[in-house]
Amino acid sequence: MNKLIAIAVATAFAFNVNAQSVQDGEKMINYGRFESAKKTLEPLAAKDPLANYNLGIAELELENNAAARSVFAKYPDDFHNQAGTARVLFQEGKKDEAAKVLLAIIDKAKKKDWEKYKAAADAITYTKGGNANDAIAWYKKVIEINGGDASTYIGLGDAYLKLSSGGGEAMNAYEKAVEKGTNNSLAYSKIGDLWYQAHSYDAALKSYGQAKDADPSNPLPYKSLADAYQRAGKYDMALTNIEKFQELSDKSIDDQITYANLLFLSKKYPEAQAKIQELIGKGVQKTYLYRLIAYSAYETKDYQKAMDNMRTFYSKQDPAKIIADDYIYTGKIMSAMSGVDTVHAKMYSDSADYYFNKVITADTSKDKTELYKSIAEGFKDAKEYNKASIWYGRIVADNPGTAALDYFYWGYYAYLAKDYTTAAKAFDGLKAKYPDEGSGYLWIGNVAAAVDDAAKTGGAVQPYKDWLAFNKNNYEHKQVDLMRAYQYLAYYYYNSSNEKDAMEYVNKILEIEPTNTFANQVKDFYAKPKNAKPATGGKSAGRK
């Protein structure tokens, strides 16, 4: 008798362990951990049709359609595995055949046979090509029969999301799943996604927090948070959450690529390159990886590596999938190479122009401001200031009402390129368009002073006086700017033999910098009129 009891207990224990393992496999599938689900379910699949069914789903999610078909075929008379076969048919685009399989399952369902309705509904909900309204009707039938569990309500919510206006009903279903007290973490994750899509970010963050609290092993809220922070441009926060997601997930190739991409967006360029090289070393052949290496190498100023990987990317990528950033980065790389390989500088510069113009042609948007800025910044990084100015000039030409900063950079890069005619035009435009912006007044003076470097014609006198008279509440004078203006004015009046005005500005210089060589020489000269003029001629260290 005792032996029989022991056998019964052992059998019951084995059954419970087996059932628990199948549940673990289902949970892993729900959390996107398909490789882990396979490892858990494979030992059970030979004796358990439900374990086999979930194993087939894991294979499908890993895009192993042929393997999934073979798995489901092991239990041809089991309705779960028949529903799995329907999933394969949907994946293969054979929706009519799939629908027939599901209808056959439903036709055989008895009065309280809710599992068949659930399996058929899931097959439609988690593949493409089926009728979402059929899935919704079958989930409701399950609820009618047994009151519904959390898994059923989650499936119902997912089915509603396949309808164009099903968001509200989906939310109701997920909230009902939470009330059921099981699968709360998954339900909260889905509620968070709905709030996020509705731009209710505080509510989304709250739901993701509830998902993490309900089951700390659930990686999904961390991935959602990483995506949310990435879209908000908060890349450090995105990286923190994707690292936590990586810790909890199966670290699929796609997940690792997402991680590498966030390393790049977080400006951790060496780390991004190292991660990508690791993936390539493992045999991962994704064209996107070469793009990311090229972009990261450019940002670390390894322009040759950037160019080599960009060429590899173009050789492998479908031309229809090339994006605007590819042309922009290629243009930036070529522009940078013109400064590295000076022998072939013109060739690289021409190539940069070619790629930048290519992206301009491909961009159909009316407002190309951000695109032009990106191109201009590429030329700025390569110290091709003339071209950087040209692109900022195009922003102003296309949109005269653009921001003051765009006018400024148009003029500033022209100034650095010593194109003083364009610089004067840009800063005159800045002053006219934004009369309350002090930098326009200052830089009109700076340009005029650069043209009159010897301070002989006085071309910068009035512009600098205009700037100095400008309402100081609107512009906080920096000492370097004041010194530049004061020294020009002092030098001009000194050259004009106007001691009174020269000394006015000499004294202003000395208030800022008592040891200024130029100012002290002029002061000494006027104190001893017979001495020669200062040898520096105004070219002191403080004057530019």
XYZ file of C-alpha atoms in Angstrom:
544
model
C 0.000 0.000 0.000
C 2.769 2.376 0.943
C 4.499 1.570 -2.351
C 1.374 2.452 -4.296
C 1.073 5.749 -2.403
C 4.729 6.551 -3.153
C 4.183 5.861 -6.843
C 1.074 8.045 -6.873
C 2.880 10.889 -5.135
C 5.856 10.618 -7.489
C 3.544 10.623 -10.500
C 1.661 13.660 -9.221
C 4.939 15.434 -8.472
C 6.234 14.704 -11.985
C 3.000 16.014 -13.472
C 3.209 19.227 -11.465
C 6.831 19.797 -12.434
C 5.952 19.120 -16.054
C 2.990 21.532 -15.959
C 5.086 24.173 -14.245
C 7.805 23.809 -16.884
C 5.280 24.260 -19.680
C 4.008 27.393 -17.926
C 7.581 28.628 -17.662
C 7.979 28.063 -21.388
C 4.770 29.991 -22.110
C 5.951 32.836 -19.881
C 9.272 33.002 -21.709
C 7.424 33.196 -25.027
C 5.274 36.030 -23.669
C 8.445 37.850 -22.610
C 10.132 37.342 -25.995
C 12.685 34.870 -24.631
C 12.278 32.346 -27.412
C 15.638 30.584 -27.149
C 15.104 30.047 -23.423
C 11.608 28.756 -24.143
C 13.044 26.219 -26.586
C 15.526 24.910 -24.024
C 12.779 24.549 -21.421
C 10.239 22.894 -23.734
C 12.366 20.568 -25.877
C 12.777 17.884 -23.149
C 9.018 17.890 -22.561
C 7.749 18.012 -26.131
C 8.124 14.295 -26.832
C 5.496 13.377 -24.219
C 3.392 16.522 -23.866
C 1.346 17.931 -26.790
C 0.995 21.339 -25.083
C 4.742 21.592 -24.536
C 5.219 20.601 -28.173
C 2.770 23.309 -29.284
C 4.636 25.990 -27.361
C 7.941 24.700 -28.714
C 6.571 25.185 -32.222
C 5.514 28.750 -31.369
C 9.032 29.482 -30.117
C 10.422 28.202 -33.419
C 7.970 30.404 -35.334
C 8.976 33.469 -33.355
C 12.608 32.692 -34.173
C 11.554 32.672 -37.849
C 12.263 28.951 -38.145
C 9.069 28.226 -40.087
C 10.139 24.829 -41.429
C 11.164 23.658 -37.960
C 7.863 24.896 -36.532
C 5.870 23.002 -39.166
C 7.814 19.837 -38.326
C 7.205 20.282 -34.587
C 3.450 20.798 -34.949
C 3.212 17.776 -37.255
C 4.267 15.468 -34.392
C 0.755 15.714 -32.902
C -1.537 15.911 -35.960
C -4.695 15.085 -33.980
C -4.094 17.599 -31.165
C -6.058 20.832 -31.613
C -3.293 23.013 -30.132
C -0.801 21.706 -32.660
C -3.384 22.014 -35.432
C -3.742 25.684 -34.472
C 0.053 25.874 -34.602
C 0.001 24.536 -38.150
C -2.521 27.263 -39.004
C -0.002 29.813 -37.703
C 2.605 28.427 -40.104
C 0.120 28.679 -42.972
C -0.621 32.299 -42.080
C 3.113 33.011 -42.034
C 3.383 31.474 -45.502
C 0.590 33.694 -46.789
C -1.862 30.779 -47.103
C -4.626 32.475 -45.156
C -7.522 30.518 -46.687
C -5.925 27.180 -45.776
C -5.179 28.473 -42.296
C -8.762 29.662 -41.834
C -10.084 26.203 -42.807
C -7.873 24.546 -40.188
C -9.141 26.907 -37.484
C -12.783 26.544 -38.448
C -12.376 22.766 -38.268
C -11.105 23.128 -34.689
C -14.053 25.364 -33.741
C -16.571 23.021 -35.380
C -15.387 20.193 -33.131
C -15.626 22.284 -29.967
C -18.148 21.040 -27.432
C -20.234 23.225 -25.122
C -17.474 23.876 -22.573
C -14.488 23.307 -24.861
C -13.062 26.802 -24.314
C -9.424 25.790 -25.012
C -10.203 25.245 -28.699
C -11.665 28.719 -29.071
C -8.625 30.161 -27.289
C -6.092 28.290 -29.461
C -7.881 29.318 -32.672
C -8.145 32.955 -31.568
C -4.450 33.065 -30.631
C -3.498 31.720 -34.057
C -5.136 34.751 -35.695
C -4.011 37.308 -33.125
C -0.319 36.437 -33.222
C 0.122 36.034 -36.971
C -0.839 38.063 -40.021
C -3.628 37.437 -42.482
C -6.472 36.232 -40.286
C -9.720 37.980 -39.451
C -9.260 39.853 -36.155
C -13.040 40.003 -35.652
C -13.162 36.179 -35.625
C -10.444 36.146 -32.941
C -12.364 38.695 -30.868
C -15.589 36.640 -31.129
C -13.758 33.474 -30.071
C -12.067 35.166 -27.081
C -15.502 36.402 -25.995
C -16.775 32.830 -26.302
C -14.004 31.706 -23.949
C -15.002 34.407 -21.463
C -18.642 33.354 -21.782
C -17.721 29.741 -20.975
C -15.233 30.136 -18.122
C -15.292 33.807 -17.127
C -11.949 34.446 -18.797
C -8.464 34.431 -17.343
C -5.711 37.040 -17.681
C -4.217 35.305 -20.734
C -7.578 35.430 -22.532
C -8.085 39.119 -21.789
C -4.546 39.909 -22.950
C -5.201 38.020 -26.181
C -8.495 39.913 -26.579
C -6.667 43.219 -26.118
C -4.023 42.228 -28.656
C -6.747 41.255 -31.128
C -8.481 44.626 -30.706
C -5.172 46.345 -31.504
C -5.343 44.779 -34.961
C -8.402 46.957 -35.629
C -7.842 50.587 -36.625
C -10.003 51.926 -33.797
C -9.495 49.198 -31.218
C -7.233 51.008 -28.754
C -9.966 51.780 -26.240
C -11.298 48.221 -26.184
C -7.733 46.916 -25.930
C -7.138 49.068 -22.845
C -10.344 47.735 -21.269
C -9.212 44.161 -21.919
C -5.726 44.721 -20.444
C -7.206 46.359 -17.345
C -9.520 43.362 -16.962
C -6.448 41.107 -17.184
C -4.884 43.045 -14.296
C -8.042 42.478 -12.232
C -7.646 38.736 -12.726
C -4.402 38.880 -10.745
C -2.224 36.748 -13.054
C 0.054 37.836 -15.889
C -0.083 41.306 -14.334
C 3.415 42.203 -15.485
C 2.593 41.451 -19.121
C -0.721 43.320 -18.878
C 0.919 46.367 -17.293
C 3.567 46.345 -20.036
C 0.886 46.436 -22.688
C -1.044 49.171 -20.863
C 2.177 51.197 -20.727
C 2.652 50.783 -24.475
C -0.885 52.050 -25.111
C -0.347 55.100 -22.904
C 2.940 55.792 -24.619
C 1.358 55.613 -28.064
C -1.278 58.065 -26.821
C 1.553 60.436 -25.710
C 0.456 60.086 -22.062
C 4.043 59.653 -20.927
C 3.528 59.936 -17.158
C 0.863 57.236 -17.275
C 3.128 55.080 -19.454
C 6.024 55.384 -17.014
C 3.723 54.483 -14.130
C 2.508 51.356 -15.948
C 6.042 50.281 -16.853
C 6.977 50.665 -13.188
C 4.017 48.478 -12.207
C 5.117 45.893 -14.774
C 8.615 45.793 -13.249
C 7.212 45.507 -9.712
C 4.786 42.736 -10.678
C 7.574 40.574 -12.104
C 11.198 41.779 -11.893
C 12.177 39.086 -14.421
C 10.051 40.660 -17.168
C 12.403 42.328 -19.689
C 9.628 43.978 -21.740
C 9.128 47.219 -19.750
C 12.858 47.924 -19.931
C 12.816 47.606 -23.701
C 9.772 49.864 -23.920
C 11.457 52.414 -21.675
C 14.608 52.281 -23.783
C 12.529 52.944 -26.895
C 10.674 55.803 -25.209
C 13.860 57.483 -23.988
C 15.488 56.996 -27.393
C 12.616 58.768 -29.134
C 12.838 61.568 -26.570
C 16.556 61.938 -27.298
C 17.525 60.865 -23.753
C 20.080 58.350 -24.934
C 21.823 57.758 -21.596
C 18.517 56.738 -20.017
C 17.730 54.631 -23.076
C 21.096 52.891 -22.718
C 20.554 52.215 -19.011
C 17.220 50.523 -19.719
C 18.415 48.530 -22.728
C 21.307 47.223 -20.614
C 18.782 46.018 -18.015
C 16.711 44.510 -20.828
C 19.830 42.713 -22.108
C 20.427 41.327 -18.636
C 16.930 39.800 -18.478
C 16.407 38.847 -22.128
C 17.896 36.119 -24.312
C 20.212 38.676 -25.940
C 19.003 37.855 -29.429
C 20.972 39.217 -32.361
C 18.345 41.905 -32.925
C 18.499 42.865 -29.246
C 22.285 43.143 -29.392
C 22.070 45.275 -32.531
C 19.592 47.533 -30.713
C 22.129 47.780 -27.886
C 24.923 48.681 -30.326
C 22.699 51.321 -31.913
C 21.987 52.905 -28.526
C 25.700 52.908 -27.727
C 26.155 54.938 -30.913
C 23.289 57.302 -30.128
C 24.697 57.769 -26.605
C 27.962 58.877 -28.260
C 29.813 55.848 -26.918
C 31.413 55.319 -30.297
C 34.346 53.021 -29.386
C 31.987 50.780 -27.402
C 29.535 50.675 -30.321
C 32.299 49.613 -32.704
C 33.550 46.952 -30.282
C 30.042 45.493 -29.924
C 29.534 45.396 -33.674
C 32.912 43.748 -34.270
C 31.929 41.156 -31.653
C 28.722 40.394 -33.568
C 30.519 40.172 -36.895
C 33.081 37.898 -35.246
C 30.217 35.582 -34.262
C 29.226 35.315 -37.902
C 26.350 37.777 -37.840
C 25.865 39.056 -41.363
C 23.684 42.143 -41.126
C 24.401 44.922 -43.609
C 23.261 47.482 -41.057
C 26.319 46.698 -38.931
C 28.708 48.151 -41.511
C 26.663 51.345 -41.568
C 26.963 51.637 -37.796
C 30.726 50.994 -37.837
C 31.157 53.672 -40.508
C 29.101 56.224 -38.597
C 30.937 55.484 -35.319
C 34.370 55.567 -36.967
C 33.579 58.972 -38.454
C 32.655 60.299 -35.019
C 35.997 59.055 -33.627
C 37.777 60.706 -36.577
C 38.958 57.379 -38.023
C 37.969 58.544 -41.481
C 39.710 55.806 -43.469
C 37.917 53.110 -41.471
C 34.663 55.016 -41.885
C 35.110 55.200 -45.656
C 36.066 51.496 -45.971
C 33.006 50.349 -44.017
C 30.689 52.710 -45.860
C 31.874 51.207 -49.131
C 31.239 47.709 -47.760
C 27.789 48.829 -46.666
C 26.910 50.150 -50.142
C 28.160 46.924 -51.762
C 25.805 44.835 -49.620
C 22.785 47.077 -49.082
C 19.631 46.984 -51.169
C 19.632 50.412 -52.915
C 15.958 50.807 -52.038
C 16.865 50.635 -48.332
C 19.554 53.321 -48.361
C 18.476 56.193 -46.105
C 19.237 59.911 -46.153
C 21.719 59.615 -43.263
C 23.801 57.219 -45.358
C 24.371 59.891 -47.988
C 24.926 62.569 -45.337
C 27.515 60.524 -43.470
C 29.221 59.556 -46.717
C 29.421 63.228 -47.642
C 30.856 64.049 -44.215
C 33.387 61.233 -44.503
C 34.496 62.362 -47.959
C 34.754 65.942 -46.767
C 36.902 64.835 -43.831
C 39.091 62.709 -46.116
C 39.857 65.805 -48.184
C 41.704 67.144 -45.153
C 43.498 63.841 -44.480
C 44.577 62.953 -48.023
C 45.520 66.385 -49.326
C 46.903 64.931 -52.573
C 43.394 63.824 -53.507
C 41.603 66.621 -51.682
C 39.648 67.830 -54.726
C 38.453 64.316 -55.544
C 37.129 63.831 -52.000
C 35.635 67.308 -51.896
C 33.817 66.683 -55.187
C 32.582 63.337 -53.833
C 31.262 65.072 -50.733
C 29.333 67.523 -52.907
C 27.984 64.614 -54.953
C 26.575 62.787 -51.906
C 25.183 65.918 -50.294
C 23.419 66.907 -53.489
C 22.169 63.330 -53.812
C 20.433 63.500 -50.465
C 18.996 66.925 -51.282
C 17.489 65.496 -54.462
C 16.085 62.493 -52.614
C 14.533 64.607 -49.836
C 11.014 65.602 -50.861
C 10.244 67.665 -47.745
C 9.605 71.369 -48.233
C 11.650 72.476 -45.238
C 15.197 71.169 -45.606
C 16.635 73.235 -42.752
C 17.772 70.328 -40.592
C 19.220 68.531 -43.596
C 21.202 71.614 -44.651
C 22.447 72.046 -41.077
C 23.688 68.471 -40.967
C 25.587 68.994 -44.203
C 26.999 72.321 -43.014
C 28.194 70.745 -39.772
C 29.979 68.061 -41.769
C 31.939 70.707 -43.653
C 32.566 72.585 -40.403
C 34.069 69.464 -38.817
C 36.369 69.163 -41.838
C 37.272 72.859 -41.444
C 35.863 73.609 -44.899
C 34.301 76.783 -43.562
C 33.468 78.264 -46.948
C 31.202 75.310 -47.781
C 29.715 75.310 -44.293
C 28.789 78.953 -44.857
C 27.271 78.176 -48.247
C 24.882 75.617 -46.729
C 23.806 77.961 -43.941
C 23.284 80.559 -46.648
C 20.948 78.119 -48.382
C 18.926 77.818 -45.163
C 18.461 81.595 -45.092
C 17.734 81.777 -48.821
C 15.055 79.084 -48.579
C 13.590 80.497 -45.385
C 14.336 84.195 -44.747
C 12.375 83.977 -41.498
C 14.758 81.384 -40.092
C 16.364 81.611 -36.655
C 18.959 84.227 -35.761
C 21.512 81.489 -35.151
C 21.296 80.364 -38.777
C 22.105 83.892 -39.965
C 24.958 83.967 -37.463
C 26.554 80.718 -38.642
C 26.163 81.795 -42.276
C 28.244 84.849 -41.484
C 30.578 83.261 -38.939
C 31.784 80.446 -41.209
C 32.182 82.915 -44.068
C 34.294 85.036 -41.687
C 36.487 82.033 -40.815
C 36.868 81.357 -44.562
C 37.914 85.041 -44.981
C 34.951 85.617 -47.312
C 34.253 88.991 -45.758
C 31.775 90.094 -48.429
C 29.456 87.165 -47.641
C 30.065 87.550 -43.912
C 29.054 91.241 -44.044
C 25.918 90.342 -45.991
C 24.959 87.679 -43.443
C 25.474 89.884 -40.398
C 23.688 92.824 -42.033
C 20.786 90.417 -42.591
C 20.955 89.270 -38.963
C 20.816 92.874 -37.699
C 17.943 93.791 -40.018
C 15.901 90.681 -39.209
C 16.684 90.574 -35.482
C 17.481 94.147 -34.363
C 17.369 93.103 -30.710
C 20.116 90.513 -31.215
C 23.445 92.063 -30.207
C 25.667 89.605 -32.083
C 24.635 91.182 -35.401
C 26.020 94.564 -34.332
C 29.211 93.016 -32.937
C 30.018 90.911 -35.961
C 29.382 93.679 -38.456
C 32.173 95.406 -36.560
C 34.381 92.306 -36.471
C 34.065 91.817 -40.232
C 34.813 95.464 -40.932
C 37.833 95.256 -38.609
C 39.090 92.176 -40.451
C 38.860 94.087 -43.758
C 40.595 97.106 -42.194
C 43.164 95.065 -40.308
C 45.586 97.993 -40.049
C 42.840 100.273 -38.665
C 43.516 102.912 -41.319
C 40.131 103.478 -42.989
C 37.969 103.374 -39.855
C 35.475 101.015 -41.460
C 34.753 99.317 -38.135
C 34.480 102.504 -36.056
C 30.762 103.130 -36.397
C 29.762 99.433 -36.277
C 31.683 98.986 -33.033
C 30.231 102.194 -31.576
C 26.754 100.964 -32.546
C 27.437 97.717 -30.764
C 28.831 99.401 -27.653
C 25.760 101.655 -27.543
C 23.466 98.659 -27.906
C 21.134 98.088 -24.954
C 23.263 96.077 -22.533
C 20.172 94.380 -21.129
C 19.868 92.602 -24.460
C 23.463 91.522 -24.748
C 25.963 90.619 -22.067
C 29.286 92.017 -23.270
C 32.123 89.521 -22.988
C 35.556 90.879 -22.205
C 37.113 89.303 -25.289
C 34.559 91.126 -27.465
C 35.070 94.405 -25.623
C 38.839 94.120 -25.961
C 38.562 93.522 -29.686
C 36.404 96.605 -30.178
C 38.387 98.832 -27.805
C 41.721 97.921 -29.379
C 40.504 98.584 -32.902
C 39.090 101.958 -31.889
C 42.208 102.902 -29.914
C 44.435 101.848 -32.803
C 42.356 103.745 -35.390
C 42.352 106.976 -33.369
C 46.047 106.526 -32.647
C 46.698 106.174 -36.411
C 44.534 109.289 -36.949
C 46.634 111.234 -34.378
C 43.519 111.745 -32.260
C 45.015 111.527 -28.771
C 41.786 112.316 -26.910
C 39.712 109.530 -28.462
C 42.636 107.102 -28.557
C 43.217 107.514 -24.819
C 39.506 107.068 -24.097
C 39.700 103.509 -25.422
C 43.212 102.878 -24.094
C 41.891 103.543 -20.607
C 38.978 101.160 -21.203
C 41.452 98.478 -22.238
C 43.532 99.032 -19.115
C 40.435 98.736 -16.920
C 40.021 95.201 -18.214
C 43.719 94.293 -18.537
C 46.111 96.642 -16.719
C 49.163 94.893 -18.175
C 48.022 95.073 -21.804
C 51.184 95.755 -23.830
C 49.577 97.682 -26.687
C 47.551 99.988 -24.406
C 50.541 100.734 -22.180
C 52.740 101.522 -25.179
C 50.167 103.975 -26.541
C 49.797 105.525 -23.088
C 53.586 105.875 -22.764
C 53.799 107.374 -26.255
C 51.349 110.132 -25.414
C 53.089 110.724 -22.085
C 56.334 111.257 -24.024
C 55.263 112.825 -27.331
C 58.716 112.713 -28.837
C 58.932 108.887 -28.647
C 58.355 106.699 -31.693
C 55.017 105.045 -32.281
C 54.482 101.665 -30.573
C 56.266 98.882 -32.387
C 53.299 96.519 -31.994
C 51.070 98.706 -34.122
C 48.069 97.318 -32.282
C 48.983 93.667 -32.936
C 49.033 92.780 -29.242
C 48.108 89.316 -28.023
C 44.638 90.466 -27.077
C 43.798 91.785 -30.558
C 42.685 89.531 -33.375
